Short mmCIF file of C-alpha atoms in Angstrom, two decimals:
data_model
loop_
_atom_site.label_atom_id
_atom_site.label_comp_id
_atom_site.label_asym_id
_atom_site.label_seq_id
_atom_site.Cartn_x
_atom_site.Cartn_y
_atom_site.Cartn_z
CA UNK A 285 81.01 112.87 80.86
CA UNK A 286 79.06 111.22 83.49
CA UNK A 287 81.02 108.33 83.79
CA UNK A 288 84.07 110.44 84.09
CA UNK A 289 82.81 112.89 86.71
CA UNK A 290 81.52 109.83 88.83
CA UNK A 291 84.98 108.35 88.48
CA UNK A 292 86.60 111.44 89.56
CA UNK A 293 84.22 112.14 92.67
CA UNK A 294 84.70 108.45 93.77
CA UNK A 295 88.87 109.02 93.85
CA UNK A 296 87.88 112.08 95.35
CA UNK A 297 85.86 110.46 97.90
CA UNK A 298 87.91 107.32 98.81
CA UNK A 299 91.11 109.64 99.30
CA UNK A 300 89.56 112.19 101.61
CA UNK A 301 90.31 111.59 105.47
CA UNK A 302 88.14 113.68 107.58
CA UNK A 303 89.09 114.34 111.45
CA UNK A 304 87.15 116.08 114.01
CA UNK A 305 84.61 114.50 116.48
CA UNK A 306 82.22 112.63 113.86
CA UNK A 307 78.72 111.03 114.84
CA UNK A 308 78.25 107.21 114.94
CA UNK A 309 76.64 105.79 112.01
CA UNK A 310 74.34 102.63 112.28
CA UNK A 311 73.07 100.18 109.59
CA UNK A 312 69.49 99.12 108.98
CA UNK A 313 69.43 96.90 112.25
CA UNK A 314 70.90 99.92 114.23
CA UNK A 315 73.90 98.30 114.69
CA UNK A 316 76.99 100.43 114.57
CA UNK A 317 78.92 100.22 110.83
CA UNK A 318 82.20 100.64 112.56
CA UNK A 319 83.68 101.30 116.01
CA UNK A 320 83.58 104.62 117.29
CA UNK A 321 86.78 104.87 118.65
CA UNK A 322 88.34 103.80 114.86
CA UNK A 323 85.67 105.95 113.15
CA UNK A 324 87.23 109.14 115.63
CA UNK A 325 90.76 108.43 114.66
CA UNK A 326 92.46 111.26 112.23
CA UNK A 327 91.93 110.24 108.18
CA UNK A 328 89.23 107.88 108.76
CA UNK A 329 87.28 107.53 105.80
CA UNK A 330 83.84 105.12 106.04
CA UNK A 331 83.71 104.58 102.45
CA UNK A 332 87.25 102.63 102.47
CA UNK A 333 85.98 100.78 105.20
CA UNK A 334 82.93 99.57 103.39
CA UNK A 335 84.90 98.84 99.90
CA UNK A 336 87.07 96.72 101.80
CA UNK A 337 84.37 94.83 103.45
CA UNK A 338 82.88 93.95 100.64
CA UNK A 339 83.13 90.11 100.13
CA UNK A 340 80.00 88.70 97.85
CA UNK A 341 80.97 87.01 95.24
CA UNK A 342 78.42 88.65 92.79
CA UNK A 343 79.34 92.23 93.66
CA UNK A 344 82.98 91.07 93.10
CA UNK A 345 82.63 89.84 89.90
CA UNK A 346 80.06 92.85 89.11
CA UNK A 347 82.98 95.02 89.97
CA UNK A 348 85.22 93.21 87.78
CA UNK A 349 83.03 93.14 85.03
CA UNK A 350 82.44 97.02 85.10
CA UNK A 351 86.43 97.74 85.30
CA UNK A 352 87.08 95.16 82.63
CA UNK A 353 83.97 96.44 80.00
CA UNK A 354 85.19 100.10 80.61
CA UNK A 355 88.76 99.65 79.74
CA UNK A 356 88.04 97.19 76.83
CA UNK A 357 86.49 100.65 75.53
CA UNK A 358 90.04 102.19 75.07
CA UNK A 359 91.62 99.91 72.56
CA UNK A 360 87.57 98.86 70.86
CA UNK A 361 86.83 102.58 70.25
CA UNK A 362 90.08 102.88 67.69
CA UNK A 363 89.84 99.49 66.30
CA UNK A 364 86.22 99.63 65.42
CA UNK A 365 85.12 99.56 61.60
CA UNK A 366 82.96 103.09 61.37
CA UNK A 367 85.05 106.25 62.58
CA UNK A 368 83.18 107.11 65.96
CA UNK A 369 80.73 104.23 66.24
CA UNK A 370 82.00 103.60 69.50
CA UNK A 371 81.94 106.54 71.78
CA UNK A 372 85.84 106.79 73.48
CA UNK A 373 86.09 107.71 77.26
CA UNK A 374 88.30 109.84 78.85
CA UNK A 375 88.61 108.64 82.24
CA UNK A 376 90.91 105.82 81.64
CA UNK A 377 93.27 107.33 84.68
CA UNK A 378 90.48 108.05 87.41
CA UNK A 379 89.28 104.33 86.52
CA UNK A 380 93.05 102.98 87.12
CA UNK A 381 93.41 104.88 90.31
CA UNK A 382 89.86 103.16 91.40
CA UNK A 383 91.04 99.55 90.63
CA UNK A 384 94.24 100.34 92.37
CA UNK A 385 92.07 101.17 95.49
CA UNK A 386 90.14 97.91 95.45
CA UNK A 387 93.42 95.94 94.67
CA UNK A 388 95.16 98.19 98.40
CA UNK A 389 91.93 97.76 100.47
CA UNK A 390 90.00 94.81 99.50
CA UNK A 391 92.44 91.36 99.23
CA UNK A 392 89.57 89.67 98.70
CA UNK A 393 88.97 91.51 95.12
CA UNK A 394 92.13 90.25 94.13
CA UNK A 395 92.05 86.96 95.40
CA UNK A 396 88.61 86.86 93.52
CA UNK A 397 89.77 88.41 89.92
CA UNK A 398 92.49 86.07 89.68
CA UNK A 399 90.59 82.76 90.83
CA UNK A 400 87.24 83.24 89.51
CA UNK A 401 87.34 85.85 86.29
CA UNK A 402 89.72 86.60 83.65
CA UNK A 403 92.21 88.65 84.62
CA UNK A 404 93.79 89.11 80.88
CA UNK A 405 90.73 91.51 80.24
CA UNK A 406 92.64 93.80 82.63
CA UNK A 407 95.88 93.05 81.24
CA UNK A 408 95.25 93.61 77.85
CA UNK A 409 93.90 97.60 78.25
CA UNK A 410 96.62 98.12 80.86
CA UNK A 411 99.29 96.99 78.47
CA UNK A 412 97.85 99.31 75.55
CA UNK A 413 97.58 102.18 77.47
CA UNK A 414 101.19 101.83 78.89
CA UNK A 415 102.39 101.55 75.22
CA UNK A 416 100.13 104.35 73.86
CA UNK A 417 101.59 106.65 76.83
CA UNK A 418 104.94 105.91 76.88
CA UNK A 419 106.53 108.82 74.84
CA UNK A 420 103.85 111.42 76.10
CA UNK A 421 105.17 113.50 79.08
CA UNK A 422 101.70 114.55 80.49
CA UNK A 423 100.91 110.68 80.51
CA UNK A 424 103.22 109.71 82.91
CA UNK A 425 101.08 109.16 85.86
CA UNK A 426 98.88 106.87 83.95
CA UNK A 427 101.99 104.73 82.96
CA UNK A 428 102.77 104.60 86.85
CA UNK A 429 99.33 103.59 87.79
CA UNK A 430 99.53 100.80 85.02
CA UNK A 431 103.00 99.92 86.68
CA UNK A 432 101.63 99.94 90.13
CA UNK A 433 98.45 97.89 89.45
CA UNK A 434 100.47 95.26 87.75
CA UNK A 435 103.23 95.43 89.96
CA UNK A 436 100.35 94.18 92.40
CA UNK A 437 99.24 91.68 90.64
CA UNK A 438 102.13 90.44 89.47
CA UNK A 439 102.90 89.30 93.29
CA UNK A 440 100.64 86.56 93.36
CA UNK A 441 100.94 83.14 91.50
CA UNK A 442 97.53 83.06 90.27
CA UNK A 443 98.47 86.03 87.65
CA UNK A 444 101.63 84.55 86.30
CA UNK A 445 99.56 81.21 85.68
CA UNK A 446 96.51 83.21 83.73
CA UNK A 447 99.14 85.11 81.70
CA UNK A 448 99.73 81.87 80.13
CA UNK A 449 96.50 81.81 77.98
CA UNK A 450 96.57 82.57 74.60
CA UNK A 451 96.67 86.44 73.34
CA UNK A 452 94.09 86.53 70.43
CA UNK A 453 93.21 89.90 70.00
CA UNK A 454 94.68 92.49 67.59
CA UNK A 455 95.31 96.13 69.02
CA UNK A 456 95.60 99.05 66.84
CA UNK A 457 99.37 99.42 67.71
CA UNK A 458 102.50 98.82 65.87
CA UNK A 459 103.34 96.12 68.05
CA UNK A 460 105.35 93.27 66.61
CA UNK A 461 103.20 90.36 65.74
CA UNK A 462 103.77 87.33 67.70
CA UNK A 463 102.09 84.07 68.46
CA UNK A 464 101.75 83.22 72.52
CA UNK A 465 100.43 84.16 75.53
CA UNK A 466 99.74 87.01 77.73
CA UNK A 467 103.23 86.85 78.97
CA UNK A 468 104.48 87.76 75.90
CA UNK A 469 102.07 90.68 74.94
CA UNK A 470 103.35 91.86 78.55
CA UNK A 471 106.98 91.16 78.30
CA UNK A 472 106.85 92.75 74.76
CA UNK A 473 105.08 95.69 76.12
CA UNK A 474 107.72 96.95 79.26
CA UNK A 475 110.69 96.04 76.84
CA UNK A 476 109.14 99.06 74.47
CA UNK A 477 108.38 101.16 77.53
CA UNK A 478 112.26 100.46 78.10
CA UNK A 479 113.84 101.11 74.87
CA UNK A 480 111.20 103.60 73.41
CA UNK A 481 109.82 105.72 76.27
CA UNK A 482 109.99 109.16 77.53
CA UNK A 483 112.98 109.76 80.04
CA UNK A 484 110.86 110.26 83.04
CA UNK A 485 110.57 106.71 82.95
CA UNK A 486 114.16 105.74 83.95
CA UNK A 487 112.96 105.25 87.53
CA UNK A 488 110.48 102.51 86.23
CA UNK A 489 112.88 100.31 84.81
CA UNK A 490 113.66 98.21 88.09
CA UNK A 491 109.51 98.07 88.63
CA UNK A 492 109.10 96.90 85.12
CA UNK A 493 111.75 94.09 85.38
CA UNK A 494 110.65 93.19 88.70
CA UNK A 495 106.95 92.62 86.94
CA UNK A 496 108.82 90.04 84.83
CA UNK A 497 110.77 88.59 87.28
CA UNK A 498 107.13 88.11 89.41
CA UNK A 499 106.08 86.36 86.48
CA UNK A 500 109.07 84.16 84.73
CA UNK A 501 108.23 81.09 87.27
CA UNK A 502 105.04 80.44 85.78
CA UNK A 503 106.13 81.39 82.04
CA UNK A 504 105.34 77.69 80.36
CA UNK A 505 106.02 78.81 76.63
CA UNK A 506 107.79 82.02 75.22
CA UNK A 507 107.56 83.48 71.87
CA UNK A 508 110.58 84.19 69.54
CA UNK A 509 109.64 87.67 69.94
CA UNK A 510 109.60 88.13 73.18
CA UNK A 511 112.79 85.77 73.83
CA UNK A 512 114.45 88.91 71.50
CA UNK A 513 113.47 91.38 73.63
CA UNK A 514 114.66 90.22 76.69
CA UNK A 515 118.44 89.20 75.07
CA UNK A 516 118.17 93.23 73.70
CA UNK A 517 117.21 94.36 77.19
CA UNK A 518 120.21 91.66 78.63
CA UNK A 519 122.67 93.81 75.86
CA UNK A 520 120.97 96.85 76.94
CA UNK A 521 121.43 96.97 80.65
CA UNK A 522 124.97 95.07 80.45
CA UNK A 523 126.54 97.54 78.41
CA UNK A 524 129.29 99.90 79.65
CA UNK A 525 127.52 102.91 79.09
CA UNK A 526 124.68 102.06 81.32
CA UNK A 527 126.53 99.85 83.71
CA UNK A 528 128.50 103.21 84.85
CA UNK A 529 125.50 105.45 84.43
CA UNK A 530 124.78 105.30 88.47
CA UNK A 531 125.64 103.21 91.48
CA UNK A 532 122.89 100.84 91.10
CA UNK A 533 122.71 100.09 87.50
CA UNK A 534 123.82 96.83 88.33
CA UNK A 535 120.40 95.87 89.76
CA UNK A 536 118.61 95.44 86.66
CA UNK A 537 121.18 92.96 85.16
CA UNK A 538 120.41 91.09 88.23
CA UNK A 539 116.84 90.85 87.57
CA UNK A 540 117.34 89.88 84.22
CA UNK A 541 119.75 86.85 85.30
CA UNK A 542 117.15 85.84 87.70
CA UNK A 543 114.05 85.58 84.54
CA UNK A 544 116.34 83.91 82.69
CA UNK A 545 117.44 81.73 85.52
CA UNK A 546 113.78 81.35 86.06
CA UNK A 547 112.54 80.74 82.86
CA UNK A 548 115.50 77.70 82.28
#
């Protein structure tokens, strides 16, 4: 409960931008933390400024390890041998919002986790949360924030390269068994969201395909299951029923062709 309330409080404080005439803030050396003209602008938030200035390798690693440990709880609590032996957190959406804010506000954080940490420790719980929430209308917001985090990360080459690491975990889901890397896990999960997700996820289809397209140039080895799922998506998006459903429906097919071209 304390973790949940703390995460919610941090989300509110980072979103809050107070207008008016603030007073100057000084650090221990009696130097201004930020320029007063900047702080006087409406919407300024000193906490976002401090978050963006975090540049110590130890601090960034500490933050990443905290996110990874808390997000792992989402599937570790379900796969324990003894029921209720590992308490389940209920603040995954708040944690993902905080992760998104770190990725957006602090470019050094994203660079650090992609080069110095194992970013797959975040990818696995994100995929699990998306898969488990795909049919629940109340969890559409959770799927959105997971998608935005993956979309942000997929724009970096280091992320695509990291996904080639072998996937060896056993998640408590009915995902098809496969032998491959984390890129396969990501593709299989996004395929399931498209073919077996809630109707409200339709606006995210282009984001799902863009994520796969961004990582496809660095995909070294593809499992048979992932290959079949991509072909299934091509059959789905090339069907007349889907192509004639809207004026922009052909864009999904163009993204899939680019994915195939990149992989080949």
